[in-house]
mmCIF file with all atom_site columns, C-alpha atoms in Angstrom:
data_model
loop_
_atom_site.group_PDB
_atom_site.id
_atom_site.type_symbol
_atom_site.label_atom_id
_atom_site.label_alt_id
_atom_site.label_comp_id
_atom_site.label_asym_id
_atom_site.label_entity_id
_atom_site.label_seq_id
_atom_site.pdbx_PDB_ins_code
_atom_site.Cartn_x
_atom_site.Cartn_y
_atom_site.Cartn_z
_atom_site.occupancy
_atom_site.B_iso_or_equiv
_atom_site.pdbx_formal_charge
_atom_site.auth_seq_id
_atom_site.auth_comp_id
_atom_site.auth_asym_id
_atom_site.auth_atom_id
_atom_site.pdbx_PDB_model_num
ATOM 1   C CA . MET A 1 1   ? -7.247  -4.221  -16.380 1.00 0.00 ? 203 MET A CA 1
ATOM 2   C CA . ASP A 1 2   ? -4.194  -5.197  -18.372 1.00 0.00 ? 204 ASP A CA 1
ATOM 3   C CA . ARG A 1 3   ? -0.949  -6.541  -16.988 1.00 0.00 ? 205 ARG A CA 1
ATOM 4   C CA . LEU A 1 4   ? 0.999   -3.338  -17.727 1.00 0.00 ? 206 LEU A CA 1
ATOM 5   C CA . ASN A 1 5   ? -1.310  -1.391  -15.421 1.00 0.00 ? 207 ASN A CA 1
ATOM 6   C CA . VAL A 1 6   ? -0.975  -4.076  -12.749 1.00 0.00 ? 208 VAL A CA 1
ATOM 7   C CA . ILE A 1 7   ? 2.816   -3.893  -13.048 1.00 0.00 ? 209 ILE A CA 1
ATOM 8   C CA . LYS A 1 8   ? 2.640   -0.098  -12.616 1.00 0.00 ? 210 LYS A CA 1
ATOM 9   C CA . GLN A 1 9   ? 0.512   -0.602  -9.509  1.00 0.00 ? 211 GLN A CA 1
ATOM 10  C CA . LEU A 1 10  ? 3.009   -3.163  -8.241  1.00 0.00 ? 212 LEU A CA 1
ATOM 11  C CA . ASP A 1 11  ? 5.864   -0.706  -8.788  1.00 0.00 ? 213 ASP A CA 1
ATOM 12  C CA . GLY A 1 12  ? 3.974   1.891   -6.748  1.00 0.00 ? 214 GLY A CA 1
ATOM 13  C CA . ALA A 1 13  ? 3.220   -0.553  -3.941  1.00 0.00 ? 215 ALA A CA 1
ATOM 14  C CA . ILE A 1 14  ? 6.835   -1.742  -3.877  1.00 0.00 ? 216 ILE A CA 1
ATOM 15  C CA . ALA A 1 15  ? 8.122   1.828   -3.582  1.00 0.00 ? 217 ALA A CA 1
ATOM 16  C CA . GLU A 1 16  ? 5.537   2.631   -0.908  1.00 0.00 ? 218 GLU A CA 1
ATOM 17  C CA . ALA A 1 17  ? 6.391   -0.466  1.139   1.00 0.00 ? 219 ALA A CA 1
ATOM 18  C CA . ARG A 1 18  ? 10.113  0.258   1.006   1.00 0.00 ? 220 ARG A CA 1
ATOM 19  C CA . GLY A 1 19  ? 9.402   3.734   2.363   1.00 0.00 ? 221 GLY A CA 1
ATOM 20  C CA . TRP A 1 20  ? 7.030   2.799   5.179   1.00 0.00 ? 222 TRP A CA 1
ATOM 21  C CA . ALA A 1 21  ? 9.556   3.424   7.962   1.00 0.00 ? 223 ALA A CA 1
ATOM 22  C CA . GLU A 1 22  ? 10.756  6.733   6.495   1.00 0.00 ? 224 GLU A CA 1
ATOM 23  C CA . VAL A 1 23  ? 7.367   8.176   5.546   1.00 0.00 ? 225 VAL A CA 1
ATOM 24  C CA . GLY A 1 24  ? 5.637   6.596   8.530   1.00 0.00 ? 226 GLY A CA 1
ATOM 25  C CA . TRP A 1 25  ? 2.201   7.222   9.982   1.00 0.00 ? 227 TRP A CA 1
ATOM 26  C CA . PRO A 1 26  ? 0.871   8.404   13.336  1.00 0.00 ? 228 PRO A CA 1
ATOM 27  C CA . MET A 1 27  ? 2.014   6.111   16.152  1.00 0.00 ? 229 MET A CA 1
ATOM 28  C CA . HIS A 1 28  ? 1.958   6.863   19.865  1.00 0.00 ? 230 HIS A CA 1
ATOM 29  C CA . PHE A 1 29  ? 4.198   5.375   22.542  1.00 0.00 ? 231 PHE A CA 1
ATOM 30  C CA . GLY A 1 30  ? 4.058   5.351   26.319  1.00 0.00 ? 232 GLY A CA 1
ATOM 31  C CA . ARG A 1 31  ? 1.389   6.329   28.780  1.00 0.00 ? 233 ARG A CA 1
ATOM 32  C CA . ASN A 1 32  ? 1.739   9.965   27.743  1.00 0.00 ? 234 ASN A CA 1
ATOM 33  C CA . SER A 1 33  ? 1.026   8.908   24.165  1.00 0.00 ? 235 SER A CA 1
ATOM 34  C CA . VAL A 1 34  ? 4.094   10.529  22.621  1.00 0.00 ? 236 VAL A CA 1
ATOM 35  C CA . ARG A 1 35  ? 3.720   10.671  18.858  1.00 0.00 ? 237 ARG A CA 1
ATOM 36  C CA . VAL A 1 36  ? 6.653   9.095   16.998  1.00 0.00 ? 238 VAL A CA 1
ATOM 37  C CA . SER A 1 37  ? 5.735   8.793   13.332  1.00 0.00 ? 239 SER A CA 1
ATOM 38  C CA . SER A 1 38  ? 8.842   7.345   11.645  1.00 0.00 ? 240 SER A CA 1
ATOM 39  C CA . LEU A 1 39  ? 12.148  5.596   12.227  1.00 0.00 ? 241 LEU A CA 1
ATOM 40  C CA . SER A 1 40  ? 14.087  8.852   12.011  1.00 0.00 ? 242 SER A CA 1
ATOM 41  C CA . GLU A 1 41  ? 11.787  10.445  14.606  1.00 0.00 ? 243 GLU A CA 1
ATOM 42  C CA . ALA A 1 42  ? 12.259  7.436   16.879  1.00 0.00 ? 244 ALA A CA 1
ATOM 43  C CA . GLN A 1 43  ? 16.035  7.616   16.561  1.00 0.00 ? 245 GLN A CA 1
ATOM 44  C CA . GLY A 1 44  ? 15.884  11.350  17.209  1.00 0.00 ? 246 GLY A CA 1
ATOM 45  C CA . GLN A 1 45  ? 14.085  10.984  20.524  1.00 0.00 ? 247 GLN A CA 1
ATOM 46  C CA . PRO A 1 46  ? 16.175  11.902  23.563  1.00 0.00 ? 248 PRO A CA 1
ATOM 47  C CA . ASN A 1 47  ? 17.713  9.047   25.513  1.00 0.00 ? 249 ASN A CA 1
ATOM 48  C CA . ALA A 1 48  ? 15.606  10.142  28.473  1.00 0.00 ? 250 ALA A CA 1
ATOM 49  C CA . PHE A 1 49  ? 12.437  9.152   26.581  1.00 0.00 ? 251 PHE A CA 1
ATOM 50  C CA . VAL A 1 50  ? 11.535  5.897   28.315  1.00 0.00 ? 252 VAL A CA 1
ATOM 51  C CA . TYR A 1 51  ? 9.863   4.388   25.242  1.00 0.00 ? 253 TYR A CA 1
ATOM 52  C CA . ARG A 1 52  ? 12.617  5.370   22.793  1.00 0.00 ? 254 ARG A CA 1
ATOM 53  C CA . GLN A 1 53  ? 13.829  1.786   22.338  1.00 0.00 ? 255 GLN A CA 1
ATOM 54  C CA . GLU A 1 54  ? 10.274  0.518   21.872  1.00 0.00 ? 256 GLU A CA 1
ATOM 55  C CA . ALA A 1 55  ? 9.654   3.144   19.187  1.00 0.00 ? 257 ALA A CA 1
ATOM 56  C CA . ILE A 1 56  ? 12.937  2.338   17.419  1.00 0.00 ? 258 ILE A CA 1
ATOM 57  C CA . ALA A 1 57  ? 12.169  -1.394  17.529  1.00 0.00 ? 259 ALA A CA 1
ATOM 58  C CA . TYR A 1 58  ? 8.677   -0.829  16.119  1.00 0.00 ? 260 TYR A CA 1
ATOM 59  C CA . TRP A 1 59  ? 9.930   1.283   13.222  1.00 0.00 ? 261 TRP A CA 1
ATOM 60  C CA . LYS A 1 60  ? 12.769  -1.140  12.475  1.00 0.00 ? 262 LYS A CA 1
ATOM 61  C CA . GLN A 1 61  ? 10.182  -3.910  12.284  1.00 0.00 ? 263 GLN A CA 1
ATOM 62  C CA . VAL A 1 62  ? 8.169   -1.728  9.907   1.00 0.00 ? 264 VAL A CA 1
ATOM 63  C CA . ALA A 1 63  ? 11.277  -1.294  7.731   1.00 0.00 ? 265 ALA A CA 1
ATOM 64  C CA . GLU A 1 64  ? 11.868  -5.065  7.686   1.00 0.00 ? 266 GLU A CA 1
ATOM 65  C CA . LEU A 1 65  ? 8.244   -5.839  6.833   1.00 0.00 ? 267 LEU A CA 1
ATOM 66  C CA . GLY A 1 66  ? 8.328   -3.178  4.136   1.00 0.00 ? 268 GLY A CA 1
ATOM 67  C CA . GLN A 1 67  ? 11.338  -4.823  2.571   1.00 0.00 ? 269 GLN A CA 1
ATOM 68  C CA . GLU A 1 68  ? 9.794   -8.297  2.837   1.00 0.00 ? 270 GLU A CA 1
ATOM 69  C CA . THR A 1 69  ? 6.532   -7.191  1.224   1.00 0.00 ? 271 THR A CA 1
ATOM 70  C CA . ALA A 1 70  ? 8.462   -5.349  -1.503  1.00 0.00 ? 272 ALA A CA 1
ATOM 71  C CA . GLU A 1 71  ? 10.290  -8.599  -2.270  1.00 0.00 ? 273 GLU A CA 1
ATOM 72  C CA . GLN A 1 72  ? 6.914   -10.316 -2.645  1.00 0.00 ? 274 GLN A CA 1
ATOM 73  C CA . GLY A 1 73  ? 5.892   -7.518  -5.005  1.00 0.00 ? 275 GLY A CA 1
ATOM 74  C CA . GLU A 1 74  ? 9.011   -8.170  -7.087  1.00 0.00 ? 276 GLU A CA 1
ATOM 75  C CA . LYS A 1 75  ? 8.124   -11.859 -7.122  1.00 0.00 ? 277 LYS A CA 1
ATOM 76  C CA . ALA A 1 76  ? 4.636   -10.967 -8.354  1.00 0.00 ? 278 ALA A CA 1
ATOM 77  C CA . LYS A 1 77  ? 6.109   -8.842  -11.165 1.00 0.00 ? 279 LYS A CA 1
ATOM 78  C CA . GLN A 1 78  ? 8.296   -11.741 -12.279 1.00 0.00 ? 280 GLN A CA 1
ATOM 79  C CA . ALA A 1 79  ? 5.292   -14.053 -12.196 1.00 0.00 ? 281 ALA A CA 1
ATOM 80  C CA . LEU A 1 80  ? 3.277   -11.663 -14.348 1.00 0.00 ? 282 LEU A CA 1
ATOM 81  C CA . ALA A 1 81  ? 6.137   -11.470 -16.840 1.00 0.00 ? 283 ALA A CA 1
ATOM 82  C CA . GLN A 1 82  ? 5.897   -15.274 -17.083 1.00 0.00 ? 284 GLN A CA 1
ATOM 83  C CA . GLN A 1 83  ? 2.080   -15.126 -17.438 1.00 0.00 ? 285 GLN A CA 1
ATOM 84  C CA . ASP A 1 84  ? 1.600   -16.880 -14.073 1.00 0.00 ? 286 ASP A CA 1
ATOM 85  C CA . LEU A 1 85  ? -1.326  -15.044 -12.476 1.00 0.00 ? 287 LEU A CA 1
ATOM 86  C CA . ARG A 1 86  ? -1.706  -17.594 -9.660  1.00 0.00 ? 288 ARG A CA 1
ATOM 87  C CA . LEU A 1 87  ? 1.890   -17.135 -8.507  1.00 0.00 ? 289 LEU A CA 1
ATOM 88  C CA . ALA A 1 88  ? 1.505   -13.350 -8.719  1.00 0.00 ? 290 ALA A CA 1
ATOM 89  C CA . GLU A 1 89  ? -1.692  -13.523 -6.673  1.00 0.00 ? 291 GLU A CA 1
ATOM 90  C CA . GLY A 1 90  ? 0.016   -15.720 -4.077  1.00 0.00 ? 292 GLY A CA 1
ATOM 91  C CA . ALA A 1 91  ? 2.923   -13.320 -3.697  1.00 0.00 ? 293 ALA A CA 1
ATOM 92  C CA . VAL A 1 92  ? 0.631   -10.322 -3.252  1.00 0.00 ? 294 VAL A CA 1
ATOM 93  C CA . TYR A 1 93  ? -1.552  -12.304 -0.852  1.00 0.00 ? 295 TYR A CA 1
ATOM 94  C CA . TRP A 1 94  ? 1.517   -12.962 1.300   1.00 0.00 ? 296 TRP A CA 1
ATOM 95  C CA . ALA A 1 95  ? 2.462   -9.260  1.186   1.00 0.00 ? 297 ALA A CA 1
ATOM 96  C CA . ALA A 1 96  ? -1.067  -8.281  2.282   1.00 0.00 ? 298 ALA A CA 1
ATOM 97  C CA . TYR A 1 97  ? -0.953  -10.866 5.068   1.00 0.00 ? 299 TYR A CA 1
ATOM 98  C CA . MET A 1 98  ? 2.360   -9.499  6.373   1.00 0.00 ? 300 MET A CA 1
ATOM 99  C CA . GLU A 1 99  ? 1.100   -5.930  6.156   1.00 0.00 ? 301 GLU A CA 1
ATOM 100 C CA . LYS A 1 100 ? -1.766  -6.777  8.509   1.00 0.00 ? 302 LYS A CA 1
ATOM 101 C CA . LYS A 1 101 ? 0.790   -7.094  11.323  1.00 0.00 ? 303 LYS A CA 1
ATOM 102 C CA . LEU A 1 102 ? 1.208   -3.322  11.264  1.00 0.00 ? 304 LEU A CA 1
ATOM 103 C CA . ASN A 1 103 ? -0.864  -0.594  12.828  1.00 0.00 ? 305 ASN A CA 1
ATOM 104 C CA . LYS A 1 104 ? -1.130  1.199   9.526   1.00 0.00 ? 306 LYS A CA 1
ATOM 105 C CA . PRO A 1 105 ? -4.163  3.225   8.504   1.00 0.00 ? 307 PRO A CA 1
ATOM 106 C CA . VAL A 1 106 ? -4.065  2.614   4.720   1.00 0.00 ? 308 VAL A CA 1
ATOM 107 C CA . PRO A 1 107 ? -3.339  -0.787  3.173   1.00 0.00 ? 309 PRO A CA 1
ATOM 108 C CA . THR A 1 108 ? -0.813  -1.000  0.381   1.00 0.00 ? 310 THR A CA 1
ATOM 109 C CA . TRP A 1 109 ? -1.261  -4.556  -0.821  1.00 0.00 ? 311 TRP A CA 1
ATOM 110 C CA . GLU A 1 110 ? -4.968  -5.421  -0.402  1.00 0.00 ? 312 GLU A CA 1
ATOM 111 C CA . PRO A 1 111 ? -6.182  -3.279  -3.320  1.00 0.00 ? 313 PRO A CA 1
ATOM 112 C CA . LEU A 1 112 ? -3.630  -5.002  -5.549  1.00 0.00 ? 314 LEU A CA 1
ATOM 113 C CA . LEU A 1 113 ? -4.752  -8.384  -4.293  1.00 0.00 ? 315 LEU A CA 1
ATOM 114 C CA . ALA A 1 114 ? -8.341  -7.555  -5.285  1.00 0.00 ? 316 ALA A CA 1
ATOM 115 C CA . THR A 1 115 ? -7.141  -6.469  -8.719  1.00 0.00 ? 317 THR A CA 1
ATOM 116 C CA . LEU A 1 116 ? -5.167  -9.686  -9.252  1.00 0.00 ? 318 LEU A CA 1
ATOM 117 C CA . ARG A 1 117 ? -8.075  -11.804 -8.083  1.00 0.00 ? 319 ARG A CA 1
ATOM 118 C CA . SER A 1 118 ? -10.300 -10.140 -10.656 1.00 0.00 ? 320 SER A CA 1
ATOM 119 C CA . LEU A 1 119 ? -7.850  -11.222 -13.390 1.00 0.00 ? 321 LEU A CA 1
ATOM 120 C CA . VAL A 1 120 ? -7.559  -14.862 -12.332 1.00 0.00 ? 322 VAL A CA 1
#
């Protein structure tokens, strides 16, 4: 795979990571397992919902991690532009490591990590 394709994949992963909190995924809160699948849904919950603050905090953390992993993706793009595959791999590794903190069904960064490792 050439670097241009890897950069396109990085652009997709960066955009996906930045949108994690808005697009979301199925998450359930409280003993009644109330589904709150994004930051906007969490903020839209009534104040009477006991786990509203927990849901908002979770989705804000998702937004922060999305931004942090996107920054690592940008770092990887810069490294590829400078022909530094090791630095690019390290940045994507860190993004994949941070993503593992989430309860997310589909990984964004691990497939890219495998691709970069195949190039090194």
